[in-house]
Amino acid sequence: MKCAGGVIDDCFNAQTTGDEAAHIVVSAEGLNASSDLQQPPKVLDDIQAHAWQQAEQLLADAGSCTEAVMAYLTHKLPQTD
């Protein structure tokens, strides 16, 4: 990842999901990528695969707010704002 002063540094991103009621981690993944903006769909699919139910909420930063991600969320979670 390009950092201040033009320095290239090794960077990783990670996503985790949890069950609020049971207080357990449902899924976790580390990425060797400088950007994680396309991860929300994968995170939701991981929840479905590991917890056998759809997520009720998704918290993501503004970097994940792309047209492709929002279209997926609108389809997967119709109550998406």
CSV table of N, CA and C in Angstrom, one decimal:
chain,number,residue,atom,x,y,z
A,1,MET,N,0.8,-1.2,0.0
A,1,MET,CA,0.0,0.0,0.0
A,1,MET,C,0.9,1.2,0.0
A,2,LYS,N,0.5,2.2,-0.8
A,2,LYS,CA,1.3,3.4,-0.8
A,2,LYS,C,1.0,4.3,0.4
A,3,CYS,N,2.0,4.7,1.1
A,3,CYS,CA,1.8,5.4,2.4
A,3,CYS,C,2.4,6.8,2.2
A,4,ALA,N,2.4,7.6,3.2
A,4,ALA,CA,2.9,9.0,3.2
A,4,ALA,C,4.3,9.0,2.7
A,5,GLY,N,4.7,10.0,1.9
A,5,GLY,CA,6.0,10.1,1.4
A,5,GLY,C,6.3,9.2,0.3
A,6,GLY,N,5.3,8.5,-0.3
A,6,GLY,CA,5.5,7.6,-1.4
A,6,GLY,C,6.1,6.2,-1.0
A,7,VAL,N,6.2,6.0,0.3
A,7,VAL,CA,6.7,4.7,0.7
A,7,VAL,C,5.7,3.6,0.5
A,8,ILE,N,6.2,2.5,0.0
A,8,ILE,CA,5.3,1.3,-0.1
A,8,ILE,C,5.5,0.4,1.1
A,9,ASP,N,4.4,0.1,1.8
A,9,ASP,CA,4.4,-0.7,3.0
A,9,ASP,C,3.4,-1.9,2.8
A,10,ASP,N,3.8,-3.0,3.4
A,10,ASP,CA,2.9,-4.2,3.4
A,10,ASP,C,1.7,-3.9,4.3
A,11,CYS,N,0.5,-4.1,3.7
A,11,CYS,CA,-0.7,-3.8,4.4
A,11,CYS,C,-1.7,-5.0,4.3
A,12,PHE,N,-2.5,-5.1,5.2
A,12,PHE,CA,-3.5,-6.2,5.2
A,12,PHE,C,-4.9,-5.6,5.7
A,13,ASN,N,-5.9,-6.2,5.3
A,13,ASN,CA,-7.3,-5.8,5.7
A,13,ASN,C,-7.9,-7.1,6.3
A,14,ALA,N,-8.8,-6.9,7.3
A,14,ALA,CA,-9.5,-8.0,7.9
A,14,ALA,C,-11.0,-7.7,8.1
A,15,GLN,N,-11.8,-8.7,7.9
A,15,GLN,CA,-13.2,-8.6,8.2
A,15,GLN,C,-13.6,-9.6,9.2
A,16,THR,N,-14.4,-9.3,10.1
A,16,THR,CA,-15.0,-10.2,11.1
A,16,THR,C,-16.5,-10.0,11.2
A,17,THR,N,-17.2,-11.1,11.5
A,17,THR,CA,-18.6,-11.0,11.7
A,17,THR,C,-18.9,-11.7,13.1
A,18,GLY,N,-19.9,-11.2,13.7
A,18,GLY,CA,-20.2,-11.8,15.0
A,18,GLY,C,-21.7,-11.9,15.3
A,19,ASP,N,-22.0,-12.8,16.2
A,19,ASP,CA,-23.4,-12.9,16.6
A,19,ASP,C,-23.6,-12.2,17.9
A,20,GLU,N,-24.3,-11.1,17.9
A,20,GLU,CA,-24.4,-10.2,19.1
A,20,GLU,C,-25.1,-10.9,20.2
A,21,ALA,N,-26.1,-11.8,20.0
A,21,ALA,CA,-26.8,-12.4,21.1
A,21,ALA,C,-25.9,-13.5,21.7
A,22,ALA,N,-25.2,-14.3,20.9
A,22,ALA,CA,-24.4,-15.4,21.4
A,22,ALA,C,-23.0,-15.0,21.7
A,23,HIS,N,-22.6,-13.8,21.3
A,23,HIS,CA,-21.2,-13.3,21.6
A,23,HIS,C,-20.1,-14.2,21.0
A,24,ILE,N,-20.3,-14.6,19.8
A,24,ILE,CA,-19.3,-15.4,19.1
A,24,ILE,C,-19.0,-14.8,17.8
A,25,VAL,N,-17.8,-15.2,17.3
A,25,VAL,CA,-17.3,-14.8,16.0
A,25,VAL,C,-17.9,-15.8,15.0
A,26,VAL,N,-18.6,-15.3,14.0
A,26,VAL,CA,-19.2,-16.1,13.0
A,26,VAL,C,-18.2,-16.4,11.8
A,27,SER,N,-17.5,-15.4,11.4
A,27,SER,CA,-16.5,-15.6,10.4
A,27,SER,C,-15.4,-14.5,10.5
A,28,ALA,N,-14.2,-14.8,10.0
A,28,ALA,CA,-13.1,-13.9,10.0
A,28,ALA,C,-12.2,-14.2,8.8
A,29,GLU,N,-11.7,-13.1,8.2
A,29,GLU,CA,-10.9,-13.3,7.1
A,29,GLU,C,-9.9,-12.2,7.0
A,30,GLY,N,-8.6,-12.5,6.7
A,30,GLY,CA,-7.6,-11.5,6.5
A,30,GLY,C,-7.3,-11.5,5.0
A,31,LEU,N,-7.0,-10.3,4.5
A,31,LEU,CA,-6.7,-10.1,3.1
A,31,LEU,C,-5.4,-9.5,2.9
A,32,ASN,N,-4.7,-9.9,1.9
A,32,ASN,CA,-3.4,-9.3,1.5
A,32,ASN,C,-3.7,-8.4,0.4
A,33,ALA,N,-4.5,-7.3,0.7
A,33,ALA,CA,-4.9,-6.4,-0.3
A,33,ALA,C,-5.0,-5.0,0.3
A,34,SER,N,-4.7,-4.0,-0.5
A,34,SER,CA,-4.7,-2.6,0.1
A,34,SER,C,-6.1,-2.1,0.2
A,35,SER,N,-7.0,-2.7,-0.5
A,35,SER,CA,-8.4,-2.2,-0.5
A,35,SER,C,-9.4,-3.3,-0.1
A,36,ASP,N,-10.3,-3.0,0.7
A,36,ASP,CA,-11.3,-4.1,1.0
A,36,ASP,C,-12.7,-3.6,0.6
A,37,LEU,N,-12.8,-2.7,-0.3
A,37,LEU,CA,-14.1,-2.1,-0.7
A,37,LEU,C,-15.0,-3.1,-1.3
A,38,GLN,N,-14.6,-4.2,-1.8
A,38,GLN,CA,-15.6,-5.1,-2.4
A,38,GLN,C,-15.9,-6.3,-1.4
A,39,GLN,N,-15.6,-6.1,-0.1
A,39,GLN,CA,-15.8,-7.2,0.8
A,39,GLN,C,-17.2,-7.4,1.4
A,40,PRO,N,-18.0,-6.3,1.5
A,40,PRO,CA,-19.3,-6.5,2.1
A,40,PRO,C,-20.2,-7.6,1.6
A,41,PRO,N,-20.3,-7.8,0.2
A,41,PRO,CA,-21.0,-9.0,-0.2
A,41,PRO,C,-20.5,-10.3,0.3
A,42,LYS,N,-19.1,-10.5,0.3
A,42,LYS,CA,-18.5,-11.7,0.8
A,42,LYS,C,-18.8,-11.9,2.2
A,43,VAL,N,-18.8,-10.8,3.0
A,43,VAL,CA,-19.0,-10.9,4.4
A,43,VAL,C,-20.5,-11.4,4.7
A,44,LEU,N,-21.4,-10.9,3.9
A,44,LEU,CA,-22.8,-11.3,4.1
A,44,LEU,C,-23.0,-12.8,3.7
A,45,ASP,N,-22.3,-13.2,2.6
A,45,ASP,CA,-22.4,-14.6,2.2
A,45,ASP,C,-21.8,-15.5,3.2
A,46,ASP,N,-20.7,-15.1,3.9
A,46,ASP,CA,-20.1,-15.9,4.9
A,46,ASP,C,-21.0,-16.1,6.1
A,47,ILE,N,-21.7,-15.0,6.5
A,47,ILE,CA,-22.7,-15.1,7.6
A,47,ILE,C,-23.7,-16.1,7.2
A,48,GLN,N,-24.3,-16.0,6.0
A,48,GLN,CA,-25.3,-17.0,5.6
A,48,GLN,C,-24.8,-18.4,5.6
A,49,ALA,N,-23.5,-18.6,5.1
A,49,ALA,CA,-22.9,-19.9,5.1
A,49,ALA,C,-22.6,-20.5,6.5
A,50,HIS,N,-22.2,-19.7,7.4
A,50,HIS,CA,-21.7,-20.2,8.7
A,50,HIS,C,-22.8,-20.1,9.8
A,51,ALA,N,-23.7,-19.2,9.7
A,51,ALA,CA,-24.8,-19.0,10.7
A,51,ALA,C,-26.1,-19.5,10.2
A,52,TRP,N,-26.3,-19.8,9.0
A,52,TRP,CA,-27.5,-20.3,8.4
A,52,TRP,C,-28.6,-19.3,8.5
A,53,GLN,N,-28.3,-18.1,8.5
A,53,GLN,CA,-29.3,-17.0,8.6
A,53,GLN,C,-28.8,-15.7,8.0
A,54,GLN,N,-29.6,-14.8,7.6
A,54,GLN,CA,-29.2,-13.6,7.0
A,54,GLN,C,-28.8,-12.6,8.1
A,55,ALA,N,-27.9,-11.8,7.8
A,55,ALA,CA,-27.5,-10.7,8.7
A,55,ALA,C,-28.6,-9.7,8.9
A,56,GLU,N,-28.7,-9.2,10.1
A,56,GLU,CA,-29.7,-8.1,10.4
A,56,GLU,C,-29.1,-6.8,10.2
A,57,GLN,N,-27.8,-6.6,10.3
A,57,GLN,CA,-27.1,-5.3,10.2
A,57,GLN,C,-25.8,-5.5,9.6
A,58,LEU,N,-25.3,-4.5,8.9
A,58,LEU,CA,-24.0,-4.5,8.4
A,58,LEU,C,-23.4,-3.1,8.6
A,59,LEU,N,-22.2,-3.1,9.3
A,59,LEU,CA,-21.5,-1.8,9.5
A,59,LEU,C,-20.3,-1.8,8.7
A,60,ALA,N,-20.2,-0.8,7.8
A,60,ALA,CA,-19.0,-0.7,6.9
A,60,ALA,C,-18.7,0.8,6.8
A,61,ASP,N,-17.4,1.0,6.5
A,61,ASP,CA,-17.0,2.4,6.3
A,61,ASP,C,-17.4,2.9,4.9
A,62,ALA,N,-17.3,4.2,4.7
A,62,ALA,CA,-17.7,4.8,3.4
A,62,ALA,C,-17.0,4.3,2.2
A,63,GLY,N,-15.8,3.7,2.4
A,63,GLY,CA,-15.0,3.2,1.3
A,63,GLY,C,-15.7,2.0,0.6
A,64,SER,N,-16.7,1.4,1.3
A,64,SER,CA,-17.4,0.2,0.8
A,64,SER,C,-18.7,0.7,0.1
A,65,CYS,N,-18.9,1.9,0.0
A,65,CYS,CA,-20.1,2.5,-0.6
A,65,CYS,C,-19.9,2.7,-2.1
A,66,THR,N,-19.8,1.6,-2.9
A,66,THR,CA,-19.7,1.7,-4.3
A,66,THR,C,-21.0,1.3,-4.9
A,67,GLU,N,-21.3,1.6,-6.2
A,67,GLU,CA,-22.5,1.3,-6.8
A,67,GLU,C,-22.8,-0.2,-6.8
A,68,ALA,N,-21.7,-1.0,-7.1
A,68,ALA,CA,-21.9,-2.5,-7.1
A,68,ALA,C,-22.2,-3.0,-5.7
A,69,VAL,N,-21.6,-2.6,-4.7
A,69,VAL,CA,-21.9,-3.0,-3.3
A,69,VAL,C,-23.3,-2.6,-2.9
A,70,MET,N,-23.6,-1.4,-3.2
A,70,MET,CA,-25.0,-0.9,-2.8
A,70,MET,C,-26.1,-1.7,-3.6
A,71,ALA,N,-25.9,-2.0,-4.9
A,71,ALA,CA,-26.8,-2.8,-5.6
A,71,ALA,C,-27.0,-4.2,-5.0
A,72,TYR,N,-25.9,-4.8,-4.6
A,72,TYR,CA,-25.9,-6.1,-3.9
A,72,TYR,C,-26.7,-6.0,-2.6
A,73,LEU,N,-26.4,-5.0,-1.8
A,73,LEU,CA,-27.0,-4.8,-0.5
A,73,LEU,C,-28.5,-4.6,-0.7
A,74,THR,N,-28.9,-3.8,-1.7
A,74,THR,CA,-30.3,-3.5,-1.9
A,74,THR,C,-31.0,-4.8,-2.2
A,75,HIS,N,-30.4,-5.7,-3.0
A,75,HIS,CA,-31.0,-7.0,-3.3
A,75,HIS,C,-31.0,-7.9,-2.1
A,76,LYS,N,-29.9,-8.0,-1.4
A,76,LYS,CA,-29.7,-8.9,-0.3
A,76,LYS,C,-30.5,-8.5,1.0
A,77,LEU,N,-30.4,-7.2,1.3
A,77,LEU,CA,-31.0,-6.6,2.4
A,77,LEU,C,-31.9,-5.5,2.0
A,78,PRO,N,-33.2,-5.7,1.6
A,78,PRO,CA,-34.0,-4.7,1.0
A,78,PRO,C,-34.2,-3.5,1.9
A,79,GLN,N,-34.0,-3.6,3.2
A,79,GLN,CA,-34.2,-2.4,4.1
A,79,GLN,C,-33.0,-1.5,4.1
A,80,THR,N,-32.0,-1.8,3.2
A,80,THR,CA,-30.8,-1.0,3.2
A,80,THR,C,-31.0,0.5,2.9
A,81,ASP,N,-30.4,1.3,3.7
A,81,ASP,CA,-30.5,2.8,3.6
A,81,ASP,C,-29.4,3.3,2.7
